[in-house]
Amino acid sequence: MTLRRHFPLLNRPGPRIAYLDSGATAQTPDIVLDAVRKFETHSRANVKRGVHRLAEAATEAYAKAREQVAAYLSVSADEIVFTSGCTGAINLAAHSFGTLLKPGDEIAVSELEHHSNIVPWHMLATRSGVKVNFLPIDGEGRVVVQTLSPRTKLVALAHVSNVTGAVLDVAAIVAEAKRVGARVLLDGAQRTPHGPVDIPALGVDFYAFSGHKTFAPHGVGVLWAKAELLDAMPPFLGGGEMIASVTTQGFTPAKAPAKFEAGTPPISGAIGLGAACAWLATLDWAAIAAHELRLTGRLLDGLRAVDGVTVIGPQGLQCRAPVVSFDLADAHPHDICQIMDRHGVALRGGHHCAQPLHAKFDLAGTTRASLALYCEDADIDLFFAGLAEAKRVLT
Ligand code: PMP
């Protein structure tokens, strides 16, 4: 079973690319490229502010994209805010929800978070006197669910770690957050590429993710929040299209989601993301998950057999996404990636925007293979061929 045939970049003439960097940016299938091309060639115009036929078609296509994304998350379209990406979405939440907090209130994140889910909260702390607490991680790179301080107002955690691949125990976090009356934000950047997300079943309050990691264009992302929160939160950016009215004295914001979408939104990106979500929703995720996990198992088993390799993350396949980061006898991850590239293997090396996590493991960086639904055994074969050379050259 493979879906590789749907991805033109992976099928271009020439030697195979073993694309194992989907955690950074996933490739885009024909169906998404076609949707974007159709919009650009048939209905390109700005949304909302025109009555001519192209403007109407663009507005309709943009609204349809919101519906498609909402369906992928099992939520209402009015609760979907299009942003510039996952980073944009978390910054929106930090600014806007942050204004509802008081000095002395607390926010809990964890040591494994991507900087996108740390720095906006540090910035909020500097602005408003809230305190940021860090939940610890265990030796396998999983968040340890601890008793939260009664002052905690928000728990903001990665649904899936972009370094360890650990899947968060959402039920445990939500139960503990509820106990102290805190809201829960999930950073779903590494989760949405691996199948539809049932947000109501998770019981969280905010969900953020990026289009480009979910087989859609760059420059678009999503913040989902419960309607009651979107109503209570003030706008973040001001500008056109986010107002009900403006006078020389002030303004009245529009209702959500428009309230949070100042200026021209990422229209064609959103249309691409809608198409991606609609396509992903048609796939057999039980089969894809089994396929992704089998390949992850091959990576883990093969890495374990290499002298000098340490995998940073869960050693087994339970509650694990197909993201595998490792250290090879302290060889520099960039050197490893360069040698792997000669074998056609695309990996990422460095701290992966997760410096606190790497500090915890006493490493400056790791080398990461991150898989998606188009990966095949041949990619894993190339990975191990490249790794054998990297080991020979660098250790
Ligand atoms: N959170 C996680 C877990 C991520 O992996 C990433 C991207 N590496 C982000 C947030 C930020 O996403 P973006 O750069 O698309 O805004």
CSV table of C-alpha atoms and ligand atoms in Angstrom, one decimal:
chain,number,residue,atom,x,y,z
A,1,MET,CA,0.0,0.0,0.0
A,2,THR,CA,1.5,3.3,-1.0
A,3,LEU,CA,0.3,6.7,-1.7
A,4,ARG,CA,3.6,7.9,-3.2
A,5,ARG,CA,2.1,8.0,-6.7
A,6,HIS,CA,0.0,11.0,-5.8
A,7,PHE,CA,3.0,13.2,-5.0
A,8,PRO,CA,4.6,14.6,-8.2
A,9,LEU,CA,7.8,15.8,-6.5
A,10,LEU,CA,8.5,12.2,-5.3
A,11,ASN,CA,7.9,10.8,-8.7
A,12,ARG,CA,10.0,13.2,-10.7
A,13,PRO,CA,12.6,11.7,-13.1
A,14,GLY,CA,16.0,10.9,-11.6
A,15,PRO,CA,17.3,9.0,-8.6
A,16,ARG,CA,14.9,8.3,-5.8
A,17,ILE,CA,14.5,10.9,-3.0
A,18,ALA,CA,13.9,9.2,0.3
A,19,TYR,CA,12.0,12.1,1.8
A,20,LEU,CA,12.2,11.6,5.6
A,21,ASP,CA,11.8,15.3,6.5
A,22,SER,CA,8.0,15.5,6.5
A,23,GLY,CA,8.0,16.8,10.1
A,24,ALA,CA,9.5,20.0,8.7
A,25,THR,CA,7.4,20.2,5.6
A,26,ALA,CA,5.3,17.4,3.9
A,27,GLN,CA,5.1,17.0,0.2
A,28,THR,CA,2.0,18.1,-1.7
A,29,PRO,CA,-0.3,15.7,-3.7
A,30,ASP,CA,-1.8,16.4,-7.1
A,31,ILE,CA,-5.2,16.9,-5.6
A,32,VAL,CA,-4.0,19.9,-3.6
A,33,LEU,CA,-2.0,21.3,-6.4
A,34,ASP,CA,-5.0,21.0,-8.7
A,35,ALA,CA,-7.3,22.8,-6.2
A,36,VAL,CA,-4.8,25.6,-5.9
A,37,ARG,CA,-4.3,25.9,-9.7
A,38,LYS,CA,-8.1,25.8,-10.2
A,39,PHE,CA,-8.5,28.7,-7.8
A,40,GLU,CA,-5.7,30.7,-9.3
A,41,THR,CA,-6.8,30.2,-12.8
A,42,HIS,CA,-10.6,30.3,-12.4
A,43,SER,CA,-11.5,32.4,-9.4
A,44,ARG,CA,-8.5,34.3,-8.1
A,45,ALA,CA,-9.7,37.5,-6.4
A,46,ASN,CA,-9.8,38.8,-2.9
A,47,VAL,CA,-12.4,37.4,-0.5
A,48,LYS,CA,-15.4,39.2,1.1
A,49,ARG,CA,-14.9,42.6,-0.4
A,50,GLY,CA,-16.3,42.4,-3.9
A,51,VAL,CA,-19.6,41.7,-5.6
A,52,HIS,CA,-18.1,40.7,-9.0
A,53,ARG,CA,-18.3,37.1,-9.9
A,54,LEU,CA,-14.6,36.3,-9.3
A,55,ALA,CA,-14.8,37.8,-5.8
A,56,GLU,CA,-17.9,35.8,-5.1
A,57,ALA,CA,-16.3,32.6,-6.4
A,58,ALA,CA,-13.2,33.3,-4.3
A,59,THR,CA,-15.3,33.9,-1.2
A,60,GLU,CA,-17.2,30.7,-1.7
A,61,ALA,CA,-14.0,28.7,-2.2
A,62,TYR,CA,-12.5,30.2,0.9
A,63,ALA,CA,-15.7,29.4,2.9
A,64,LYS,CA,-15.7,25.8,1.5
A,65,ALA,CA,-12.1,25.4,2.7
A,66,ARG,CA,-13.1,26.4,6.2
A,67,GLU,CA,-15.8,23.7,6.1
A,68,GLN,CA,-13.4,21.1,4.9
A,69,VAL,CA,-10.9,21.9,7.6
A,70,ALA,CA,-13.7,21.9,10.2
A,71,ALA,CA,-14.9,18.5,9.0
A,72,TYR,CA,-11.3,17.0,9.4
A,73,LEU,CA,-11.3,18.1,13.0
A,74,SER,CA,-15.0,17.3,13.7
A,75,VAL,CA,-15.8,20.9,14.7
A,76,SER,CA,-17.9,23.8,13.5
A,77,ALA,CA,-16.5,26.0,10.7
A,78,ASP,CA,-17.2,29.2,12.7
A,79,GLU,CA,-14.6,28.0,15.1
A,80,ILE,CA,-11.8,27.7,12.5
A,81,VAL,CA,-9.5,30.7,12.3
A,82,PHE,CA,-7.1,30.7,9.4
A,83,THR,CA,-3.6,31.9,10.4
A,84,SER,CA,-0.2,32.0,8.8
A,85,GLY,CA,0.8,28.7,10.4
A,86,CYS,CA,1.0,26.9,13.7
A,87,THR,CA,3.3,29.5,15.0
A,88,GLY,CA,0.8,32.2,14.0
A,89,ALA,CA,-2.0,30.3,15.6
A,90,ILE,CA,-0.2,29.9,19.0
A,91,ASN,CA,0.8,33.6,19.0
A,92,LEU,CA,-2.8,34.5,18.4
A,93,ALA,CA,-3.9,32.4,21.3
A,94,ALA,CA,-1.1,33.8,23.5
A,95,HIS,CA,-1.9,37.4,22.7
A,96,SER,CA,-5.6,37.2,22.7
A,97,PHE,CA,-6.4,34.6,25.4
A,98,GLY,CA,-3.4,36.1,27.3
A,99,THR,CA,-5.3,39.4,27.7
A,100,LEU,CA,-7.9,37.5,29.8
A,101,LEU,CA,-5.2,36.4,32.3
A,102,LYS,CA,-4.0,38.3,35.4
A,103,PRO,CA,-0.6,38.7,36.9
A,104,GLY,CA,0.0,35.6,39.1
A,105,ASP,CA,-2.0,33.3,36.8
A,106,GLU,CA,0.0,30.4,35.5
A,107,ILE,CA,0.5,28.6,32.2
A,108,ALA,CA,1.9,25.1,32.0
A,109,VAL,CA,3.9,23.9,29.0
A,110,SER,CA,6.5,21.1,28.9
A,111,GLU,CA,10.2,20.6,28.4
A,112,LEU,CA,9.6,19.0,25.0
A,113,GLU,CA,7.7,21.8,23.3
A,114,HIS,CA,8.7,23.3,20.0
A,115,HIS,CA,9.9,26.9,20.5
A,116,SER,CA,6.6,28.0,18.9
A,117,ASN,CA,4.8,26.7,22.0
A,118,ILE,CA,7.3,28.2,24.5
A,119,VAL,CA,8.4,31.7,23.3
A,120,PRO,CA,4.9,33.2,22.9
A,121,TRP,CA,4.2,32.2,26.5
A,122,HIS,CA,7.5,33.6,27.7
A,123,MET,CA,6.6,36.8,25.8
A,124,LEU,CA,3.2,36.9,27.5
A,125,ALA,CA,4.9,36.4,30.9
A,126,THR,CA,7.1,39.4,30.2
A,127,ARG,CA,4.2,41.6,29.1
A,128,SER,CA,1.6,40.6,31.7
A,129,GLY,CA,3.2,39.0,34.7
A,130,VAL,CA,1.8,35.5,34.2
A,131,LYS,CA,4.1,32.7,35.1
A,132,VAL,CA,5.2,29.9,32.8
A,133,ASN,CA,5.7,26.4,34.4
A,134,PHE,CA,7.4,23.5,32.7
A,135,LEU,CA,6.1,20.0,33.0
A,136,PRO,CA,9.0,17.5,33.0
A,137,ILE,CA,9.6,14.8,30.5
A,138,ASP,CA,10.7,11.3,31.2
A,139,GLY,CA,13.7,9.3,29.8
A,140,GLU,CA,11.7,8.3,26.8
A,141,GLY,CA,10.8,11.9,26.0
A,142,ARG,CA,7.2,11.8,27.1
A,143,VAL,CA,5.5,14.5,29.1
A,144,VAL,CA,5.0,13.5,32.7
A,145,VAL,CA,1.5,14.5,33.8
A,146,GLN,CA,1.9,16.1,37.2
A,147,THR,CA,-0.4,17.8,39.7
A,148,LEU,CA,-1.0,21.3,38.4
A,149,SER,CA,-0.9,24.4,40.5
A,150,PRO,CA,-4.4,25.7,41.3
A,151,ARG,CA,-3.4,28.9,39.6
A,152,THR,CA,-2.9,27.2,36.2
A,153,LYS,CA,-5.2,28.8,33.6
A,154,LEU,CA,-3.9,27.1,30.5
A,155,VAL,CA,-2.0,23.9,29.7
A,156,ALA,CA,-0.3,24.2,26.3
A,157,LEU,CA,1.3,21.0,25.0
A,158,ALA,CA,2.3,19.3,21.8
A,159,HIS,CA,-0.1,16.6,20.7
A,160,VAL,CA,2.9,14.8,19.2
A,161,SER,CA,6.5,15.8,19.8
A,162,ASN,CA,8.4,16.9,16.8
A,163,VAL,CA,11.6,15.3,18.2
A,164,THR,CA,10.7,12.2,20.2
A,165,GLY,CA,7.5,11.3,18.3
A,166,ALA,CA,5.8,10.7,21.6
A,167,VAL,CA,2.0,11.0,21.5
A,168,LEU,CA,0.7,13.0,24.5
A,169,ASP,CA,-1.6,11.3,27.0
A,170,VAL,CA,-4.4,13.9,26.2
A,171,ALA,CA,-7.0,12.2,28.5
A,172,ALA,CA,-4.7,12.4,31.5
A,173,ILE,CA,-3.8,16.1,30.8
A,174,VAL,CA,-7.4,17.1,30.2
A,175,ALA,CA,-8.5,15.4,33.4
A,176,GLU,CA,-5.8,17.2,35.5
A,177,ALA,CA,-6.5,20.5,33.7
A,178,LYS,CA,-10.2,20.2,34.4
A,179,ARG,CA,-9.5,19.5,38.1
A,180,VAL,CA,-7.9,22.9,38.5
A,181,GLY,CA,-10.2,24.7,36.0
A,182,ALA,CA,-7.5,25.2,33.3
A,183,ARG,CA,-8.0,25.3,29.6
A,184,VAL,CA,-6.0,23.0,27.3
A,185,LEU,CA,-4.3,24.0,24.0
A,186,LEU,CA,-2.8,21.3,21.8
A,187,ASP,CA,-0.1,22.0,19.3
A,188,GLY,CA,-1.2,19.6,16.6
A,189,ALA,CA,1.6,20.4,14.1
A,190,GLN,CA,2.9,16.9,14.1
A,191,ARG,CA,-0.4,15.2,14.5
A,192,THR,CA,-2.7,16.4,11.7
A,193,PRO,CA,-0.5,14.8,9.0
A,194,HIS,CA,-1.4,11.4,10.5
A,195,GLY,CA,-5.1,11.4,10.1
A,196,PRO,CA,-8.3,13.2,11.1
A,197,VAL,CA,-8.5,14.6,14.7
A,198,ASP,CA,-11.6,14.2,16.7
A,199,ILE,CA,-11.3,17.4,18.8
A,200,PRO,CA,-14.6,17.0,20.7
A,201,ALA,CA,-13.5,13.5,21.8
A,202,LEU,CA,-10.2,15.0,23.0
A,203,GLY,CA,-12.0,17.5,25.1
A,204,VAL,CA,-9.5,20.3,24.6
A,205,ASP,CA,-10.2,24.1,24.2
A,206,PHE,CA,-7.6,25.1,21.5
A,207,TYR,CA,-6.0,23.3,18.7
A,208,ALA,CA,-3.2,24.7,16.4
A,209,PHE,CA,-1.6,23.3,13.3
A,210,SER,CA,0.2,24.2,10.0
A,211,GLY,CA,-0.9,23.6,6.4
A,212,HIS,CA,2.5,22.8,5.0
A,213,LYS,CA,3.0,19.8,7.3
A,214,THR,CA,-0.4,18.6,6.4
A,215,PHE,CA,0.3,18.2,2.6
A,216,ALA,CA,-0.9,21.8,1.8
A,217,PRO,CA,0.9,25.0,0.8
A,218,HIS,CA,3.1,27.1,3.1
A,219,GLY,CA,1.8,30.2,4.7
A,220,VAL,CA,-1.5,28.9,6.1
A,221,GLY,CA,-2.4,27.4,9.4
A,222,VAL,CA,-5.3,27.0,11.8
A,223,LEU,CA,-6.3,28.0,15.2
A,224,TRP,CA,-9.4,26.2,16.4
A,225,ALA,CA,-11.0,27.3,19.7
A,226,LYS,CA,-14.3,26.8,21.3
A,227,ALA,CA,-16.9,29.3,20.2
A,228,GLU,CA,-17.3,30.7,23.8
A,229,LEU,CA,-13.5,31.4,23.9
A,230,LEU,CA,-13.4,33.0,20.5
A,231,ASP,CA,-16.3,35.3,21.6
A,232,ALA,CA,-14.6,36.2,24.9
A,233,MET,CA,-11.1,36.8,23.3
A,234,PRO,CA,-10.3,40.3,21.9
A,235,PRO,CA,-8.8,40.5,18.4
A,236,PHE,CA,-5.1,40.1,18.0
A,237,LEU,CA,-4.3,41.9,14.7
A,238,GLY,CA,-6.3,44.9,13.6
A,239,GLY,CA,-7.1,45.9,10.0
A,240,GLY,CA,-9.6,45.3,7.3
A,241,GLU,CA,-12.3,42.6,7.4
A,242,MET,CA,-12.1,42.0,11.2
A,243,ILE,CA,-14.5,44.8,12.1
A,244,ALA,CA,-18.2,45.3,12.3
A,245,SER,CA,-17.7,49.1,12.1
A,246,VAL,CA,-15.0,51.7,12.5
A,247,THR,CA,-15.3,55.4,13.4
A,248,THR,CA,-12.8,58.1,14.3
A,249,GLN,CA,-13.5,57.1,17.9
A,250,GLY,CA,-12.9,53.4,17.7
A,251,PHE,CA,-14.1,50.2,16.3
A,252,THR,CA,-16.4,47.3,16.9
A,253,PRO,CA,-14.9,43.9,16.1
A,254,ALA,CA,-16.7,41.4,13.8
A,255,LYS,CA,-17.8,38.1,15.1
A,256,ALA,CA,-15.3,35.2,15.1
A,257,PRO,CA,-13.7,33.9,13.0
A,258,ALA,CA,-13.5,37.1,10.9
A,259,LYS,CA,-12.5,39.0,14.1
A,260,PHE,CA,-9.2,37.1,14.1
A,261,GLU,CA,-8.5,37.3,10.3
A,262,ALA,CA,-7.4,40.9,9.8
A,263,GLY,CA,-6.4,41.8,6.3
A,264,THR,CA,-6.3,39.5,3.2
A,265,PRO,CA,-6.0,36.0,4.5
A,266,PRO,CA,-3.9,33.2,2.9
A,267,ILE,CA,-6.7,32.4,0.4
A,268,SER,CA,-5.1,30.0,-1.9
A,269,GLY,CA,-3.2,28.3,0.9
A,270,ALA,CA,-6.5,27.8,2.8
A,271,ILE,CA,-8.1,26.4,-0.4
A,272,GLY,CA,-5.1,24.0,-0.7
A,273,LEU,CA,-5.5,23.0,3.0
A,274,GLY,CA,-9.2,22.4,2.6
A,275,ALA,CA,-8.5,20.1,-0.4
A,276,ALA,CA,-5.8,18.3,1.6
A,277,CYS,CA,-8.1,17.8,4.6
A,278,ALA,CA,-11.0,16.6,2.3
A,279,TRP,CA,-8.6,14.1,0.6
A,280,LEU,CA,-7.0,12.9,3.8
A,281,ALA,CA,-10.5,12.3,5.2
A,282,THR,CA,-11.2,9.7,2.4
A,283,LEU,CA,-8.1,7.5,3.2
A,284,ASP,CA,-7.9,4.3,5.1
A,285,TRP,CA,-6.2,5.5,8.3
A,286,ALA,CA,-6.1,2.1,10.0
A,287,ALA,CA,-3.9,0.9,7.1
A,288,ILE,CA,-1.8,4.0,6.9
A,289,ALA,CA,-1.1,4.1,10.6
A,290,ALA,CA,-0.1,0.4,10.5
A,291,HIS,CA,2.2,1.2,7.5
A,292,GLU,CA,3.8,4.2,9.1
A,293,LEU,CA,4.3,2.3,12.4
A,294,ARG,CA,5.8,-0.7,10.6
A,295,LEU,CA,8.4,1.6,8.9
A,296,THR,CA,9.0,3.3,12.2
A,297,GLY,CA,9.6,-0.1,13.8
A,298,ARG,CA,12.2,-0.8,11.0
A,299,LEU,CA,13.9,2.5,11.8
A,300,LEU,CA,14.0,1.8,15.6
A,301,ASP,CA,15.2,-1.8,15.2
A,302,GLY,CA,17.8,-0.9,12.6
A,303,LEU,CA,19.1,2.0,14.7
A,304,ARG,CA,19.3,-0.1,17.8
A,305,ALA,CA,21.6,-2.4,15.9
A,306,VAL,CA,24.1,0.4,15.1
A,307,ASP,CA,26.9,0.8,17.6
A,308,GLY,CA,27.0,4.3,19.0
A,309,VAL,CA,23.4,5.2,18.2
A,310,THR,CA,21.0,6.5,20.9
A,311,VAL,CA,17.4,7.1,20.0
A,312,ILE,CA,15.9,10.1,21.8
A,313,GLY,CA,12.3,9.0,22.4
A,314,PRO,CA,10.1,6.0,23.0
A,315,GLN,CA,11.9,2.8,22.2
A,316,GLY,CA,8.6,1.0,21.4
A,317,LEU,CA,5.8,1.7,19.0
A,318,GLN,CA,3.0,2.4,21.5
A,319,CYS,CA,1.6,5.9,21.6
A,320,ARG,CA,4.2,6.9,19.0
A,321,ALA,CA,4.2,8.8,15.8
A,322,PRO,CA,6.6,8.2,12.9
A,323,VAL,CA,9.3,10.6,14.0
A,324,VAL,CA,12.6,9.2,15.1
A,325,SER,CA,15.5,11.3,16.4
A,326,PHE,CA,18.9,9.9,17.3
A,327,ASP,CA,22.4,10.7,18.3
A,328,LEU,CA,25.3,8.9,16.5
A,329,ALA,CA,28.4,8.9,18.8
A,330,ASP,CA,28.2,12.7,19.1
A,331,ALA,CA,28.8,13.1,15.3
A,332,HIS,CA,27.4,16.5,14.2
A,333,PRO,CA,23.9,16.1,12.9
A,334,HIS,CA,24.6,18.4,10.0
A,335,ASP,CA,27.5,16.2,8.9
A,336,ILE,CA,25.2,13.1,9.1
A,337,CYS,CA,22.5,14.9,7.1
A,338,GLN,CA,25.0,15.9,4.4
A,339,ILE,CA,26.3,12.4,3.9
A,340,MET,CA,22.8,11.1,3.9
A,341,ASP,CA,21.8,13.6,1.2
A,342,ARG,CA,24.5,12.1,-1.1
A,343,HIS,CA,22.3,8.9,-0.8
A,344,GLY,CA,19.2,10.9,-1.7
A,345,VAL,CA,18.0,10.8,1.9
A,346,ALA,CA,16.4,14.0,3.2
A,347,LEU,CA,16.7,14.3,7.0
A,348,ARG,CA,16.9,17.2,9.5
A,349,GLY,CA,19.7,17.8,12.0
A,350,GLY,CA,19.9,20.2,14.8
A,351,HIS,CA,17.8,21.1,17.8
A,352,HIS,CA,14.6,21.1,15.8
A,353,CYS,CA,13.5,24.3,17.6
A,354,ALA,CA,13.4,22.3,20.9
A,355,GLN,CA,16.4,23.4,22.8
A,356,PRO,CA,15.0,22.7,26.3
A,357,LEU,CA,14.3,19.1,25.2
A,358,HIS,CA,17.9,18.7,23.9
A,359,ALA,CA,19.3,20.3,27.0
A,360,LYS,CA,17.5,17.7,29.1
A,361,PHE,CA,19.2,15.0,27.2
A,362,ASP,CA,22.5,16.9,27.3
A,363,LEU,CA,22.7,17.1,23.5
A,364,ALA,CA,23.1,20.2,21.3
A,365,GLY,CA,21.1,18.4,18.6
A,366,THR,CA,19.9,15.2,17.0
A,367,THR,CA,19.3,13.8,13.6
A,368,ARG,CA,15.7,13.3,12.7
A,369,ALA,CA,13.8,11.0,10.3
A,370,SER,CA,10.1,12.0,10.1
A,371,LEU,CA,7.8,9.9,7.9
A,372,ALA,CA,4.5,10.5,6.2
A,373,LEU,CA,2.0,8.3,4.3
A,374,TYR,CA,4.1,8.3,1.1
A,375,CYS,CA,7.2,6.7,2.7
A,376,GLU,CA,8.1,3.2,1.6
A,377,ASP,CA,10.5,0.4,2.5
A,378,ALA,CA,12.9,1.6,-0.2
A,379,ASP,CA,13.2,4.9,1.7
A,380,ILE,CA,14.2,3.0,4.9
A,381,ASP,CA,16.7,0.9,2.8
A,382,LEU,CA,18.3,4.1,1.5
A,383,PHE,CA,18.4,5.6,5.1
A,384,PHE,CA,20.4,2.6,6.4
A,385,ALA,CA,22.7,2.6,3.4
A,386,GLY,CA,23.5,6.3,4.0
A,387,LEU,CA,23.8,5.8,7.8
A,388,ALA,CA,26.4,3.0,7.3
A,389,GLU,CA,28.5,5.5,5.3
A,390,ALA,CA,28.0,8.3,7.8
A,391,LYS,CA,29.1,6.0,10.6
A,392,ARG,CA,32.2,4.9,8.7
A,393,VAL,CA,33.2,8.5,7.8
A,394,LEU,CA,32.3,10.2,11.1
A,395,THR,CA,33.0,7.8,13.9
B,1,PMP,N1,4.9,22.9,16.7
B,1,PMP,C1,5.5,21.8,16.3
B,1,PMP,C2,5.4,20.6,17.2
B,1,PMP,C3,6.3,21.8,15.1
B,1,PMP,O1,6.9,20.6,14.7
B,1,PMP,C4,6.4,22.9,14.4
B,1,PMP,C5,7.2,23.0,13.1
B,1,PMP,N2,8.4,22.3,13.2
B,1,PMP,C6,5.7,24.1,14.8
B,1,PMP,C7,5.0,24.0,16.0
B,1,PMP,C8,5.8,25.4,14.1
B,1,PMP,O2,5.2,25.2,12.8
B,1,PMP,P1,5.3,26.4,11.7
B,1,PMP,O3,6.7,26.7,11.6
B,1,PMP,O4,4.7,25.8,10.5
B,1,PMP,O5,4.5,27.6,12.2
